[in-house]
Amino acid sequence: MHIVINIFQMKRIAIIFFAILLTCASQAQTRKRSSSVPKQRTIEEMPRVAIDTVTTADPETKVIIYSNNSWEFYHPAIKERLADLDVYKYNWDTTQIFAYKNIELTDLPELIELRLIDSLVQYCAPATGRVSSKYGIRRRRNHNGTDLSLPLGVPFHATFDGKVRYAKWNSGGYGYLTIIRHPNGLESWYAHQSKLNVKPGDYVKAGQIIGFCGNSGRSRGNHLHFELRYKDQSFDSEFLIDFETGQLRYQTFVLDKKYFNIRSRASEILEEDDYDADLPESLLADADETTIENVQSAPKPKPAQATTGAIYHTIVKGDNLGKIAIKYGVPIDQICSLNGINRSTTLALKRKLLIKK
Ligand SMILES: [Zn+2]
């Protein structure tokens, strides 16, 4: 009990630290992209020297700050506890790619709130590059992942901290495949590797090299086929990751059950000015690829708010900040700061929130 309370206290500090670090990291990323540096160094490759230690409310726990802008908690017990969570005990199958055969899509809730990063779990882009094939229907077959065109041998990184569930040859077409399960239940899949670099049961930190780009399995050309799955169900990883910049779009992501539909592509929702202008379900259900393309290319009506500049949202039943953030494609923190509220503020019905100025 004692340690649980301390972890909660630590999280407050951690959120502030993380916000600062995220800002630094994104600025660094922008600088790197504008100059012509041929190869980005990962956080792992950069010199990592402890430059400061900050105490926390828990006398045993300290925050270590490193010279490469990374930081971590130091507590002798935390590391063991993280590798030993229940999520790594149940439905844990190191021999097969699907581990939740007892759970159907219909068993999952309508909305699943996934905390992606916090004081104990961090993020690193699996790889950055041009998306050569998106999630969705490709040549009338389901494409359950995002393809990044990359040269042979480029290392892939663990996207979040987690435990390797599967790392071996897959004869079903994935070639050399690694699956990492993360503490929130999410799994990240890395396929067509030329070489594996981890084994089942390994506890990995975000950014750790877990394998290398290749052309193994049913693949034409070297690339990373990256999937995100929750309880075996796939959704478009571009909802979470901008693969060109490597940035994570959210700290907390509300996974809507409809995203498990192979036609729910991030690019068609994140770039939508008005989320409510989604295609009707009935149309999606019967439409073939051509029909959808035609509908998508039709001119979009301008949202009414565009003329005033500011966008407001009126709270309706069932709303929460995560859901609203996804609806408008803005960070939760932005909504909080624009409205002087915090993540735990109760949202009264009919309250108007300023979303964008
Ligand atoms: Zn693919």
Coordinates of C-alpha atoms and ligand atoms in Angstrom, one line a residue:
M1 CA 0.0 0.0 0.0
H2 CA 2.8 2.3 0.9
I3 CA 4.5 1.9 -2.4
V4 CA 1.2 2.4 -4.4
I5 CA 0.7 5.8 -2.8
N6 CA 4.2 6.8 -3.6
I7 CA 3.8 5.8 -7.3
F8 CA 0.8 8.1 -7.5
Q9 CA 2.7 11.0 -6.0
M10 CA 5.6 10.4 -8.3
K11 CA 3.3 10.6 -11.3
R12 CA 2.6 14.2 -10.7
I13 CA 6.2 15.1 -10.9
A14 CA 6.7 12.8 -13.8
I15 CA 4.0 14.4 -15.9
I16 CA 5.7 17.8 -15.6
F17 CA 9.1 16.3 -16.4
F18 CA 7.7 14.5 -19.3
A19 CA 6.0 17.5 -20.8
I20 CA 9.3 19.4 -20.7
L21 CA 11.1 16.5 -22.2
L22 CA 8.5 16.0 -24.9
T23 CA 8.8 19.7 -25.9
C24 CA 12.6 19.4 -26.0
A25 CA 12.4 16.2 -28.0
S26 CA 10.0 17.6 -30.5
Q27 CA 12.1 20.7 -31.0
A28 CA 15.2 18.6 -31.4
Q29 CA 13.4 16.5 -34.0
T30 CA 12.4 19.5 -36.0
R31 CA 15.9 20.8 -36.0
K32 CA 17.3 17.5 -37.1
R33 CA 14.9 17.3 -40.0
S34 CA 15.6 20.7 -41.3
S35 CA 19.4 20.1 -41.4
S36 CA 20.8 17.4 -43.6
V37 CA 22.0 15.0 -41.0
P38 CA 22.1 11.6 -42.8
K39 CA 21.2 9.4 -39.9
Q40 CA 19.4 10.1 -36.7
R41 CA 21.0 8.8 -33.6
T42 CA 18.6 7.1 -31.3
I43 CA 18.4 8.0 -27.6
E44 CA 20.1 4.7 -27.0
E45 CA 23.1 5.6 -29.2
M46 CA 23.6 9.0 -27.6
P47 CA 26.0 9.5 -24.8
R48 CA 24.0 8.9 -21.6
V49 CA 25.6 10.4 -18.6
A50 CA 23.7 11.0 -15.4
I51 CA 23.9 14.8 -14.7
D52 CA 21.5 15.3 -11.9
T53 CA 19.3 13.4 -9.4
V54 CA 16.1 14.8 -8.0
T55 CA 14.4 13.6 -4.9
T56 CA 10.7 12.7 -4.8
A57 CA 8.1 12.4 -2.1
D58 CA 9.3 8.8 -1.6
P59 CA 12.7 8.9 0.2
E60 CA 13.7 5.7 -1.6
T61 CA 12.7 6.9 -5.1
K62 CA 14.8 9.3 -7.1
V63 CA 14.6 10.8 -10.6
I64 CA 17.8 10.5 -12.6
I65 CA 18.3 13.1 -15.3
Y66 CA 20.6 12.2 -18.2
S67 CA 22.7 14.3 -20.5
N68 CA 20.7 13.1 -23.6
N69 CA 17.5 14.6 -22.3
S70 CA 16.2 11.3 -21.0
W71 CA 15.4 10.5 -17.5
E72 CA 14.1 7.7 -15.4
F73 CA 12.9 6.8 -11.9
Y74 CA 15.3 4.9 -9.8
H75 CA 13.7 2.7 -7.2
P76 CA 15.1 -0.8 -6.5
A77 CA 11.7 -2.4 -6.5
I78 CA 10.0 -0.8 -9.5
K79 CA 11.8 -2.6 -12.3
E80 CA 10.9 -6.0 -11.0
R81 CA 7.3 -5.0 -10.4
L82 CA 7.0 -3.7 -14.0
A83 CA 8.2 -6.9 -15.6
D84 CA 5.8 -8.9 -13.3
L85 CA 2.5 -7.3 -14.1
D86 CA -0.7 -9.5 -14.6
V87 CA -0.9 -8.4 -18.2
Y88 CA 2.2 -10.6 -18.9
K89 CA 0.7 -13.6 -17.1
Y90 CA -2.7 -14.1 -18.7
N91 CA -3.2 -15.0 -22.3
W92 CA 0.5 -15.3 -22.6
D93 CA 1.4 -17.4 -25.6
T94 CA 4.9 -17.5 -27.0
T95 CA 4.2 -20.0 -29.7
Q96 CA 1.3 -18.4 -31.6
I97 CA 0.7 -14.9 -32.9
F98 CA -2.9 -14.7 -31.5
A99 CA -3.1 -15.0 -27.7
Y100 CA -6.7 -14.1 -26.9
K101 CA -8.7 -16.8 -28.6
N102 CA -11.2 -16.8 -25.7
I103 CA -12.0 -13.1 -26.3
E104 CA -14.1 -12.0 -29.3
L105 CA -14.4 -8.5 -30.7
T106 CA -17.9 -8.4 -29.4
D107 CA -16.6 -8.9 -25.8
L108 CA -14.6 -5.7 -25.9
P109 CA -16.0 -2.4 -24.6
E110 CA -17.0 0.4 -26.9
L111 CA -14.2 2.6 -25.7
I112 CA -10.9 1.5 -24.3
E113 CA -8.7 4.1 -22.6
L114 CA -5.1 3.4 -23.1
R115 CA -2.5 5.3 -21.2
L116 CA 0.4 5.2 -23.6
I117 CA 3.1 6.9 -21.7
D118 CA 3.5 7.9 -18.0
S119 CA 6.2 8.1 -15.4
L120 CA 7.0 4.4 -15.8
V121 CA 6.4 3.7 -19.4
Q122 CA 8.1 5.6 -22.2
Y123 CA 7.9 5.8 -26.0
C124 CA 10.2 5.7 -29.0
A125 CA 9.3 5.5 -32.6
P126 CA 9.8 1.9 -33.9
A127 CA 11.4 3.5 -37.0
T128 CA 10.8 6.6 -39.0
G129 CA 10.3 6.7 -42.7
R130 CA 7.9 7.0 -45.6
V131 CA 4.7 5.1 -45.2
S132 CA 4.7 2.9 -48.3
S133 CA 1.4 1.1 -47.5
K134 CA -1.3 2.1 -45.1
Y135 CA -3.6 0.1 -42.9
G136 CA -6.7 -0.9 -44.6
I137 CA -7.8 -2.8 -47.7
R138 CA -5.0 -3.3 -50.2
R139 CA -5.7 -5.0 -53.5
R140 CA -8.9 -6.3 -51.9
R141 CA -7.0 -8.0 -49.1
N142 CA -6.9 -6.8 -45.5
H143 CA -3.6 -5.0 -44.7
N144 CA -3.5 -5.1 -40.9
G145 CA -0.4 -2.9 -40.5
T146 CA 1.5 0.1 -41.7
D147 CA 4.5 -0.5 -44.0
L148 CA 7.6 1.7 -43.8
S149 CA 10.0 1.6 -46.6
L150 CA 13.5 1.2 -45.1
P151 CA 16.8 -0.2 -46.2
L152 CA 18.0 -3.7 -45.3
G153 CA 19.5 -3.9 -41.8
V154 CA 18.0 -0.7 -40.3
P155 CA 17.3 -1.4 -36.6
F156 CA 13.7 -1.3 -35.2
H157 CA 13.0 -0.1 -31.7
A158 CA 10.6 -1.2 -29.0
T159 CA 7.8 1.4 -29.3
F160 CA 6.9 1.3 -25.6
D161 CA 8.4 -0.5 -22.6
G162 CA 7.1 -4.1 -22.5
K163 CA 7.7 -7.8 -22.6
V164 CA 8.5 -9.8 -25.7
R165 CA 5.7 -12.3 -26.2
Y166 CA 6.7 -13.8 -29.6
A167 CA 10.0 -13.6 -31.5
K168 CA 10.5 -16.2 -34.2
W169 CA 9.9 -17.3 -37.7
N170 CA 6.3 -17.1 -38.7
S171 CA 5.2 -19.3 -41.6
G172 CA 1.9 -17.5 -42.1
G173 CA 3.7 -14.7 -44.1
Y174 CA 5.1 -12.4 -41.4
G175 CA 8.6 -13.9 -41.8
Y176 CA 10.8 -13.1 -38.7
L177 CA 8.3 -11.5 -36.4
T178 CA 8.5 -9.9 -32.9
I179 CA 5.5 -9.2 -30.8
I180 CA 5.9 -7.0 -27.7
R181 CA 3.1 -6.7 -25.1
H182 CA 2.9 -3.4 -23.3
P183 CA 1.6 -2.8 -19.8
N184 CA -1.7 -1.2 -21.1
G185 CA -2.4 -4.5 -23.0
L186 CA -1.5 -3.1 -26.4
E187 CA 0.8 -5.3 -28.5
S188 CA 3.2 -4.0 -31.2
W189 CA 4.2 -6.3 -34.1
Y190 CA 7.3 -6.0 -36.2
A191 CA 7.4 -8.2 -39.3
H192 CA 9.6 -9.3 -42.2
Q193 CA 12.8 -8.8 -40.2
S194 CA 16.2 -9.9 -41.5
K195 CA 17.3 -10.6 -38.0
L196 CA 15.7 -10.9 -34.5
N197 CA 17.4 -9.2 -31.6
V198 CA 15.2 -10.3 -28.6
K199 CA 13.6 -13.5 -27.3
P200 CA 10.3 -14.2 -25.6
G201 CA 10.2 -13.2 -22.0
D202 CA 12.7 -10.3 -22.4
Y203 CA 11.6 -7.1 -20.8
V204 CA 12.5 -4.3 -23.1
K205 CA 12.6 -0.5 -22.7
A206 CA 11.2 1.9 -25.3
G207 CA 14.0 2.5 -27.8
Q208 CA 15.8 -0.8 -27.3
I209 CA 16.8 -2.4 -30.6
I210 CA 14.6 -5.4 -31.0
G211 CA 15.3 -6.5 -34.6
F212 CA 16.5 -5.4 -38.1
C213 CA 14.7 -4.5 -41.3
G214 CA 14.5 -7.2 -44.0
N215 CA 12.4 -8.9 -46.6
S216 CA 11.5 -12.2 -44.9
G217 CA 8.1 -13.9 -45.2
R218 CA 5.5 -12.8 -47.7
S219 CA 7.2 -9.5 -48.6
R220 CA 8.4 -7.7 -51.7
G221 CA 11.3 -5.5 -50.8
N222 CA 12.9 -4.5 -47.5
H223 CA 10.4 -2.8 -45.2
L224 CA 9.0 -2.8 -41.7
H225 CA 5.4 -4.0 -41.4
F226 CA 4.2 -2.6 -38.1
E227 CA 1.0 -3.5 -36.4
L228 CA -0.7 -2.4 -33.2
R229 CA -3.2 -4.8 -31.7
Y230 CA -5.4 -4.9 -28.7
K231 CA -6.6 -8.3 -27.6
D232 CA -5.6 -9.6 -31.0
Q233 CA -7.7 -7.0 -32.8
S234 CA -5.8 -4.7 -35.1
F235 CA -6.2 -1.0 -35.7
D236 CA -4.4 1.7 -37.7
S237 CA -1.1 2.5 -35.9
E238 CA -1.1 5.9 -37.6
F239 CA -3.8 6.8 -35.1
L240 CA -0.9 6.9 -32.5
I241 CA 2.2 7.5 -34.5
D242 CA 3.3 10.0 -37.1
F243 CA 5.8 7.8 -38.8
E244 CA 7.5 10.6 -40.8
T245 CA 8.4 12.5 -37.7
G246 CA 8.3 9.6 -35.3
Q247 CA 6.1 11.6 -32.9
L248 CA 3.5 10.0 -30.7
R249 CA 0.2 11.8 -31.1
Y250 CA -1.3 11.2 -27.7
Q251 CA -0.3 10.5 -24.1
T252 CA -3.6 8.8 -23.5
F253 CA -5.6 7.4 -26.4
V254 CA -9.2 6.3 -26.3
L255 CA -9.5 3.4 -28.6
D256 CA -12.9 3.4 -30.2
K257 CA -14.2 -0.1 -31.0
K258 CA -15.0 1.0 -34.5
Y259 CA -11.3 1.6 -35.2
F260 CA -11.0 -2.2 -35.3
N261 CA -12.8 -2.1 -38.6
I262 CA -10.2 -2.6 -41.3
R263 CA -11.7 0.4 -43.1
S264 CA -11.2 2.8 -40.1
R265 CA -8.0 4.5 -41.2
A266 CA -6.4 7.2 -39.2
S267 CA -5.7 9.4 -42.2
E268 CA -9.5 9.6 -42.8
I269 CA -10.3 10.5 -39.3
L270 CA -7.4 12.6 -38.0
E271 CA -7.5 14.9 -41.0
E272 CA -11.2 15.3 -40.9
D273 CA -12.2 18.9 -40.0
D274 CA -15.5 17.8 -38.6
Y275 CA -15.5 14.3 -37.0
D276 CA -19.2 14.1 -37.1
A277 CA -19.1 14.2 -40.9
D278 CA -18.0 10.5 -40.9
L279 CA -19.3 8.3 -43.5
P280 CA -22.5 6.5 -42.4
E281 CA -21.9 3.0 -41.3
S282 CA -24.4 1.6 -43.8
L283 CA -22.4 3.0 -46.7
L284 CA -19.1 1.6 -45.2
A285 CA -20.6 -1.8 -44.7
D286 CA -21.6 -2.3 -48.4
A287 CA -19.2 -0.1 -50.2
D288 CA -16.2 -1.6 -52.1
E289 CA -12.9 0.2 -52.4
T290 CA -13.8 2.3 -55.4
T291 CA -17.0 3.6 -53.9
I292 CA -15.2 4.7 -50.8
E293 CA -12.5 6.5 -52.8
N294 CA -15.1 8.3 -54.8
V295 CA -16.9 9.5 -51.6
Q296 CA -13.6 10.5 -50.0
S297 CA -12.6 12.7 -52.9
A298 CA -15.9 14.6 -53.0
P299 CA -15.5 18.2 -51.7
K300 CA -15.8 18.4 -48.0
P301 CA -18.3 20.9 -46.5
K302 CA -16.5 23.5 -44.5
P303 CA -17.3 23.3 -40.8
A304 CA -19.4 26.2 -39.5
Q305 CA -16.8 27.0 -36.9
A306 CA -14.2 27.8 -39.5
T307 CA -15.5 31.3 -40.1
T308 CA -15.0 32.4 -36.5
G309 CA -11.7 30.7 -36.1
A310 CA -12.4 29.3 -32.6
I311 CA -13.9 25.8 -32.2
Y312 CA -16.1 24.9 -29.2
H313 CA -17.5 21.7 -28.1
T314 CA -20.6 21.3 -26.0
I315 CA -20.5 18.5 -23.5
V316 CA -23.0 15.7 -24.1
K317 CA -23.6 12.5 -22.2
G318 CA -20.7 10.0 -22.4
D319 CA -18.1 12.6 -23.2
N320 CA -14.7 12.6 -21.6
L321 CA -11.5 14.5 -22.4
G322 CA -9.9 11.7 -24.3
K323 CA -12.8 11.2 -26.5
I324 CA -13.1 15.0 -27.2
A325 CA -9.4 15.2 -27.9
I326 CA -9.6 12.5 -30.5
K327 CA -12.7 14.0 -32.0
Y328 CA -10.9 17.3 -32.7
G329 CA -7.4 15.8 -33.1
V330 CA -6.0 18.0 -30.4
P331 CA -4.0 17.1 -27.2
I332 CA -5.9 16.7 -24.0
D333 CA -3.5 19.1 -22.4
Q334 CA -4.4 21.8 -24.9
I335 CA -8.1 21.5 -24.0
C336 CA -7.2 21.6 -20.3
S337 CA -5.1 24.8 -20.6
L338 CA -7.5 26.6 -22.9
N339 CA -10.3 26.0 -20.4
G340 CA -8.4 26.2 -17.1
I341 CA -9.3 22.7 -16.2
N342 CA -7.4 19.5 -15.5
R343 CA -7.7 15.9 -16.5
S344 CA -9.8 15.0 -13.5
T345 CA -12.3 17.9 -13.8
T346 CA -15.9 16.7 -13.9
L347 CA -17.4 17.8 -17.2
A348 CA -20.9 19.2 -16.6
L349 CA -23.5 18.5 -19.4
K350 CA -23.9 21.3 -21.9
R351 CA -20.7 23.0 -20.7
K352 CA -18.9 24.7 -23.6
L353 CA -15.2 23.9 -24.0
L354 CA -12.9 25.9 -26.2
I355 CA -11.0 23.4 -28.4
K356 CA -9.0 25.6 -30.7
K357 CA -8.5 29.4 -30.7
Ligands
ZN1 ZN 2.6 -4.7 -44.5

